[in-house]
PDB file of C-alpha atoms in Angstrom:
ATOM      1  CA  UNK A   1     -22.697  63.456   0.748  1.00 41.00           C
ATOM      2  CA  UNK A   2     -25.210  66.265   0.875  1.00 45.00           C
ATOM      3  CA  UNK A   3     -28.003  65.967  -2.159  1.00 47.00           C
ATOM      4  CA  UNK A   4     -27.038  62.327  -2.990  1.00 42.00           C
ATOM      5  CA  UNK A   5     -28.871  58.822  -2.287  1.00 47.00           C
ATOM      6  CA  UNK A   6     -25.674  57.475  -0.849  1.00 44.00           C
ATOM      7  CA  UNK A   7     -25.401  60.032   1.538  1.00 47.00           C
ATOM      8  CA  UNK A   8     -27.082  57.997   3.947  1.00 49.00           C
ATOM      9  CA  UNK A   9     -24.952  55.267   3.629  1.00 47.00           C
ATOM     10  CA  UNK A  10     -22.315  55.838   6.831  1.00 50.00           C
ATOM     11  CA  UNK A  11     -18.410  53.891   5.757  1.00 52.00           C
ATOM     12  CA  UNK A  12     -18.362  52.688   9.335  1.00 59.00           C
ATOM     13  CA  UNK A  13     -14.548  53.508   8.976  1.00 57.00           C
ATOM     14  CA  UNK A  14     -14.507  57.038   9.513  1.00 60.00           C
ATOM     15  CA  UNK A  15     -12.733  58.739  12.248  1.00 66.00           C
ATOM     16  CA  UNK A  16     -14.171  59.859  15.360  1.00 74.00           C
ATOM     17  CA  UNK A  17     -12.212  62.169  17.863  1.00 78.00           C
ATOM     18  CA  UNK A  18     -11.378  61.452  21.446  1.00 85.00           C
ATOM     19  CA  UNK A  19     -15.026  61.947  23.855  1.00 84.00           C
ATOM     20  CA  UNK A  20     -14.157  64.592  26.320  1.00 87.00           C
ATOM     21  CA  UNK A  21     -14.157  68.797  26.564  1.00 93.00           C
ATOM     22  CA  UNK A  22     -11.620  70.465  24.794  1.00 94.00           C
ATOM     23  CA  UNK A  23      -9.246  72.350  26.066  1.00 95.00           C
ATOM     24  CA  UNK A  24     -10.312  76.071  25.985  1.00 96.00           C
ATOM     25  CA  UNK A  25      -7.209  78.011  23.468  1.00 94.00           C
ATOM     26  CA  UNK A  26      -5.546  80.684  25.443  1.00 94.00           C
ATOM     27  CA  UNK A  27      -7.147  83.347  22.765  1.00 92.00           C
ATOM     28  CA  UNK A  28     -10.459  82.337  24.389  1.00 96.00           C
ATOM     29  CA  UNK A  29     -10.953  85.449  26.581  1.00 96.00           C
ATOM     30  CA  UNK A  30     -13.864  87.579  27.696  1.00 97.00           C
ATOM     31  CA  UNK A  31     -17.264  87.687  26.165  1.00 97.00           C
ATOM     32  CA  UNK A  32     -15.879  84.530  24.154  1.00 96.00           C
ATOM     33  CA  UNK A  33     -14.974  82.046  26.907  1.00 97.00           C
ATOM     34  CA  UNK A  34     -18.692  82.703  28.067  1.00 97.00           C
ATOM     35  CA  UNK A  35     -19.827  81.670  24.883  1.00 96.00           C
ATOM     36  CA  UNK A  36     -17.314  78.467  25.547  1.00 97.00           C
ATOM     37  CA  UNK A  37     -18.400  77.206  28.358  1.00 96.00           C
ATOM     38  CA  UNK A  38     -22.616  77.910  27.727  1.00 96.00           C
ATOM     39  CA  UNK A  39     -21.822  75.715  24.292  1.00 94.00           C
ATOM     40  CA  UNK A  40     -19.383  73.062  25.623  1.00 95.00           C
ATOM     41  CA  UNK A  41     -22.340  72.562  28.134  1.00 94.00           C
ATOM     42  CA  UNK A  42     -24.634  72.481  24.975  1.00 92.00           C
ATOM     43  CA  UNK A  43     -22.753  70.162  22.986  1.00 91.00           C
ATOM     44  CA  UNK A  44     -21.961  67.672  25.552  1.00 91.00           C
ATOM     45  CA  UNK A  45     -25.120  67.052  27.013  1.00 89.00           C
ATOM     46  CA  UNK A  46     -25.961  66.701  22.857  1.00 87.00           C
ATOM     47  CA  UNK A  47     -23.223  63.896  23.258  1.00 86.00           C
ATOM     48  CA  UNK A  48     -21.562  66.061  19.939  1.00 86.00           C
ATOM     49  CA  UNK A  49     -18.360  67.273  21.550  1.00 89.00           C
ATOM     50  CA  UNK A  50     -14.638  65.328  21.216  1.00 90.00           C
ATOM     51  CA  UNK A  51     -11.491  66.984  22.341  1.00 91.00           C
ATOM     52  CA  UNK A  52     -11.386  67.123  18.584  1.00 90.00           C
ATOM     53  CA  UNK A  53     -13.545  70.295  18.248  1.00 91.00           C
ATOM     54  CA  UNK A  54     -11.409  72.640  20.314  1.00 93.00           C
ATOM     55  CA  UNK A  55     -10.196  74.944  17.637  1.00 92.00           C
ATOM     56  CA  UNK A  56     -13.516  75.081  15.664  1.00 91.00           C
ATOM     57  CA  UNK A  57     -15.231  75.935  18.323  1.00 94.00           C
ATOM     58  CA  UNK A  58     -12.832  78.684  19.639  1.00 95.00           C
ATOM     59  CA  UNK A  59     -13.345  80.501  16.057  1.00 93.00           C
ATOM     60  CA  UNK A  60     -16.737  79.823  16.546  1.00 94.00           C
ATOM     61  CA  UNK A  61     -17.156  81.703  19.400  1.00 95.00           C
ATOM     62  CA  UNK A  62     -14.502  84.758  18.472  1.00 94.00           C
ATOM     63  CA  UNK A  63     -17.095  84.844  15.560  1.00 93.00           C
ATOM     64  CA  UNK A  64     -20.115  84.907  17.877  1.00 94.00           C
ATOM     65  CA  UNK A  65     -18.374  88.135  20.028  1.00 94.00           C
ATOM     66  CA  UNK A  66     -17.456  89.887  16.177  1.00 91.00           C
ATOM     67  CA  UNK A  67     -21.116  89.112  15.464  1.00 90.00           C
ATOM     68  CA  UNK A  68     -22.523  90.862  18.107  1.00 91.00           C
ATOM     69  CA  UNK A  69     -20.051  94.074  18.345  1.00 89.00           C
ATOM     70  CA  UNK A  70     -21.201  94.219  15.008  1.00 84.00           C
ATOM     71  CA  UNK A  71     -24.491  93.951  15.079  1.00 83.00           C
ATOM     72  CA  UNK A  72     -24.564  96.687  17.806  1.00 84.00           C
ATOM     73  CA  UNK A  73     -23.042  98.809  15.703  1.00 77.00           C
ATOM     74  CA  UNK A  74     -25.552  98.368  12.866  1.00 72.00           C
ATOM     75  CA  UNK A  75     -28.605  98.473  15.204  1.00 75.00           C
ATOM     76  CA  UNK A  76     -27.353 102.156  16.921  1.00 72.00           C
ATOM     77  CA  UNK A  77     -28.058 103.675  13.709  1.00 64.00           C
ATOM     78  CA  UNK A  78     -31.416 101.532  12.703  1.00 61.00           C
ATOM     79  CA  UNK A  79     -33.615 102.453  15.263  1.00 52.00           C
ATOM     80  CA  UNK A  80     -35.549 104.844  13.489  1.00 54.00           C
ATOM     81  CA  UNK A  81     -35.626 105.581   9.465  1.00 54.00           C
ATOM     82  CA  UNK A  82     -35.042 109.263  10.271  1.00 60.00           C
ATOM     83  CA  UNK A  83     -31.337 107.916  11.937  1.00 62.00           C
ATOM     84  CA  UNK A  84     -31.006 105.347   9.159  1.00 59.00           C
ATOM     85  CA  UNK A  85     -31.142 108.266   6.845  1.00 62.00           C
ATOM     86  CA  UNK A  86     -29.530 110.375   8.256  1.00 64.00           C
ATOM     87  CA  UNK A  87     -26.285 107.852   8.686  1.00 61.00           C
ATOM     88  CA  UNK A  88     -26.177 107.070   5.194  1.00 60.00           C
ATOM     89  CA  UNK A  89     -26.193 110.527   3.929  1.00 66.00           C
ATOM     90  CA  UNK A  90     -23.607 111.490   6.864  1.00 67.00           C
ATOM     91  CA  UNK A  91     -20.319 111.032   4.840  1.00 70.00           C
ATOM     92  CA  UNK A  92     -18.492 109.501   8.164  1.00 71.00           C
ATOM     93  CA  UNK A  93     -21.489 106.886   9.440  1.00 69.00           C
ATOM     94  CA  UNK A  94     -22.443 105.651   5.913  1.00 70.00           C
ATOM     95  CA  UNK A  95     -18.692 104.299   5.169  1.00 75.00           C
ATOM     96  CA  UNK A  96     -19.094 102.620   8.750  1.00 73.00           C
ATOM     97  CA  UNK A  97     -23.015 101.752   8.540  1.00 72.00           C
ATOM     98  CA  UNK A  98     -22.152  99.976   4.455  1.00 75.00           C
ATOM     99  CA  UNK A  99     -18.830  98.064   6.115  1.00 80.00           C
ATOM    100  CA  UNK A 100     -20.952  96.693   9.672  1.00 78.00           C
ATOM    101  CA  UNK A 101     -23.727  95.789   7.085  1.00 77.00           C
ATOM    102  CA  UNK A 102     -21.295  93.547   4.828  1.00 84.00           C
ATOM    103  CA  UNK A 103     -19.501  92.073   8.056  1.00 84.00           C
ATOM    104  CA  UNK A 104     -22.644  91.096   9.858  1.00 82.00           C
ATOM    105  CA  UNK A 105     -23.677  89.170   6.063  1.00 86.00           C
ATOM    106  CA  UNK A 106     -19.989  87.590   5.985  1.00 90.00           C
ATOM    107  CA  UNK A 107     -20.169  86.673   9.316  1.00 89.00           C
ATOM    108  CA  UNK A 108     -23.675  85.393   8.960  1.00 87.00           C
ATOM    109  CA  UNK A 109     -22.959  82.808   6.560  1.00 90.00           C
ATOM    110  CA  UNK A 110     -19.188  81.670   8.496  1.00 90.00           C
ATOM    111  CA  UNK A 111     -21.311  81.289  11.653  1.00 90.00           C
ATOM    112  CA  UNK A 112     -23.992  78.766  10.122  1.00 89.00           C
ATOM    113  CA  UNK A 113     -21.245  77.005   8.385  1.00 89.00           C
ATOM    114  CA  UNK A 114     -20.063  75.988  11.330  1.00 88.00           C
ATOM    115  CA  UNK A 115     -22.930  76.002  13.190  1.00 87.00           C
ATOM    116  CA  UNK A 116     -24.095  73.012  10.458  1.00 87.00           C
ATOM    117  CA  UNK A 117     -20.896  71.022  11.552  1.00 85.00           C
ATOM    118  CA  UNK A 118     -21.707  71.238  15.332  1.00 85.00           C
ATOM    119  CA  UNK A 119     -25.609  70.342  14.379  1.00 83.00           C
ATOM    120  CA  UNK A 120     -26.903  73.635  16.162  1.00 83.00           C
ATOM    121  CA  UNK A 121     -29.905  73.738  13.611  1.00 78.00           C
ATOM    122  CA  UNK A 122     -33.119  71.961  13.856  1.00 77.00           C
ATOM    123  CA  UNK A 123     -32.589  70.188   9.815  1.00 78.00           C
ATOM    124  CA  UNK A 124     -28.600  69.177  11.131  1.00 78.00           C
ATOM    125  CA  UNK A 125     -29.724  67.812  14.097  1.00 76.00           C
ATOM    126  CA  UNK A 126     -32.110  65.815  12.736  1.00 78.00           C
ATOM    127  CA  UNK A 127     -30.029  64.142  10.261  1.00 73.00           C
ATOM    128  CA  UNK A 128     -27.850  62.804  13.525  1.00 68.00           C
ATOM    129  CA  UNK A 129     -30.909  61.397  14.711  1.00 56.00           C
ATOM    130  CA  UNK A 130     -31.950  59.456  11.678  1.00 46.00           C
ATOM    131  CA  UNK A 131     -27.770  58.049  11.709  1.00 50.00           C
ATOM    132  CA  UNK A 132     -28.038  57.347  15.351  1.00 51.00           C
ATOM    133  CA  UNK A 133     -31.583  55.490  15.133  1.00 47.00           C
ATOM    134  CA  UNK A 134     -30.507  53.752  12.252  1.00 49.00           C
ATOM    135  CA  UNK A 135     -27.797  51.962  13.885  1.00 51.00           C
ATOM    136  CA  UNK A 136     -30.033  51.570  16.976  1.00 52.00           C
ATOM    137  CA  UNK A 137     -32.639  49.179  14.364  1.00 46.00           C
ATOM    138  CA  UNK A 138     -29.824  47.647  12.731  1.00 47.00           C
ATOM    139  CA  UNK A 139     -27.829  46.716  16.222  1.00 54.00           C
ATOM    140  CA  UNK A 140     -31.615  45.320  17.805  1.00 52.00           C
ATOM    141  CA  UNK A 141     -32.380  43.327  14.945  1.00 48.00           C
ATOM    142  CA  UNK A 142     -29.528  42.001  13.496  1.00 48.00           C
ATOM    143  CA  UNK A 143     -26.874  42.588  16.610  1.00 54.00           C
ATOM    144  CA  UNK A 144     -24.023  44.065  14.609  1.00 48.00           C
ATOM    145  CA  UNK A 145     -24.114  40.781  12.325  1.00 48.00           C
ATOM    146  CA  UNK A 146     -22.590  42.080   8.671  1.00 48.00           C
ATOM    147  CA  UNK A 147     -23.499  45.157   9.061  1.00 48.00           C
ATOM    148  CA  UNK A 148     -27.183  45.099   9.814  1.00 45.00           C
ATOM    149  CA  UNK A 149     -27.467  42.873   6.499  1.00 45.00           C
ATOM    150  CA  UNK A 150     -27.753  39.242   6.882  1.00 45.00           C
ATOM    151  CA  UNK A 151     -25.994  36.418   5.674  1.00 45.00           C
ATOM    152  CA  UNK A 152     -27.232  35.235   2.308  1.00 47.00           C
ATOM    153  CA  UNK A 153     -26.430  31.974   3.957  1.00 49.00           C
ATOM    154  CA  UNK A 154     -28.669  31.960   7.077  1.00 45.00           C
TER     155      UNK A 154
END
């Protein structure tokens, strides 16, 4: 739970997907199986991929390609102010220039969304690392014993 104290608090009983590569989707193709196999790479030597994660990371990467064709597009017509200008008062570019400008925004905000779920950011990988070294703490001082809590008893 994002924003709450007991968002730190892990169930211990939630599920985890099988380790392992997924199995690239057949729609994978082109400029997006490159970025497959550059984040696979990424994400297992992050020890963050499960077989799981195939589809996710299929539309994330069909996103990435849209992203870029896109951002092409909007970048041919903002290299100078005099071209930006003149696009938006051109009656055929400016339809085109308004639509690439609301895609690459769209886009922009599906792409971190699941960029946040695969920890690609600095703040989401760093709330891994305080799970992981949590349970390292609890498991050295306490070795699994009730959770990392001991035993009113002991």
């Amino acid at each position: 739970m994002r924003g709450s104290s007991r968002g730190k608090y892990k169930r211990g009983d939630e599920p985890e997907g099988p380790p392992g590569r997924p199995r690239k989707p057949k729609a994978v193709t082109g400029a997006a199986a490159e970025y497959w196999e550059e984040l696979c790479e990424l994400l297992e030597d992050m020890q963050l991929l499960t077989r799981a994660d195939g589809i996710m990371l299929a539309r994330y990467c069909r996103l990435l390609v849209e992203w870029d064709t896109t951002m092409e597009l909007a970048e041919r017509f903002s290299l100078t102010a005099d071209k930006l200008g003149a696009a938006w008062m051109d009656e055929k570019a400016a339809p085109i220039l308004d639509k690439a400008r609301r895609d690459v925004r769209l886009l922009n905000a599906d792409l971190c969304r699941i960029e946040a779920r695969f920890a690609l950011s600095p703040a989401d990988r760093s709330r891994i690392g305080a799970e992981r070294s949590q349970s390292k703490v609890v498991e050295r001082f306490f070795g699994g014993l009730g959770q990392g809590r001991p035993s009113a008893t002991a």
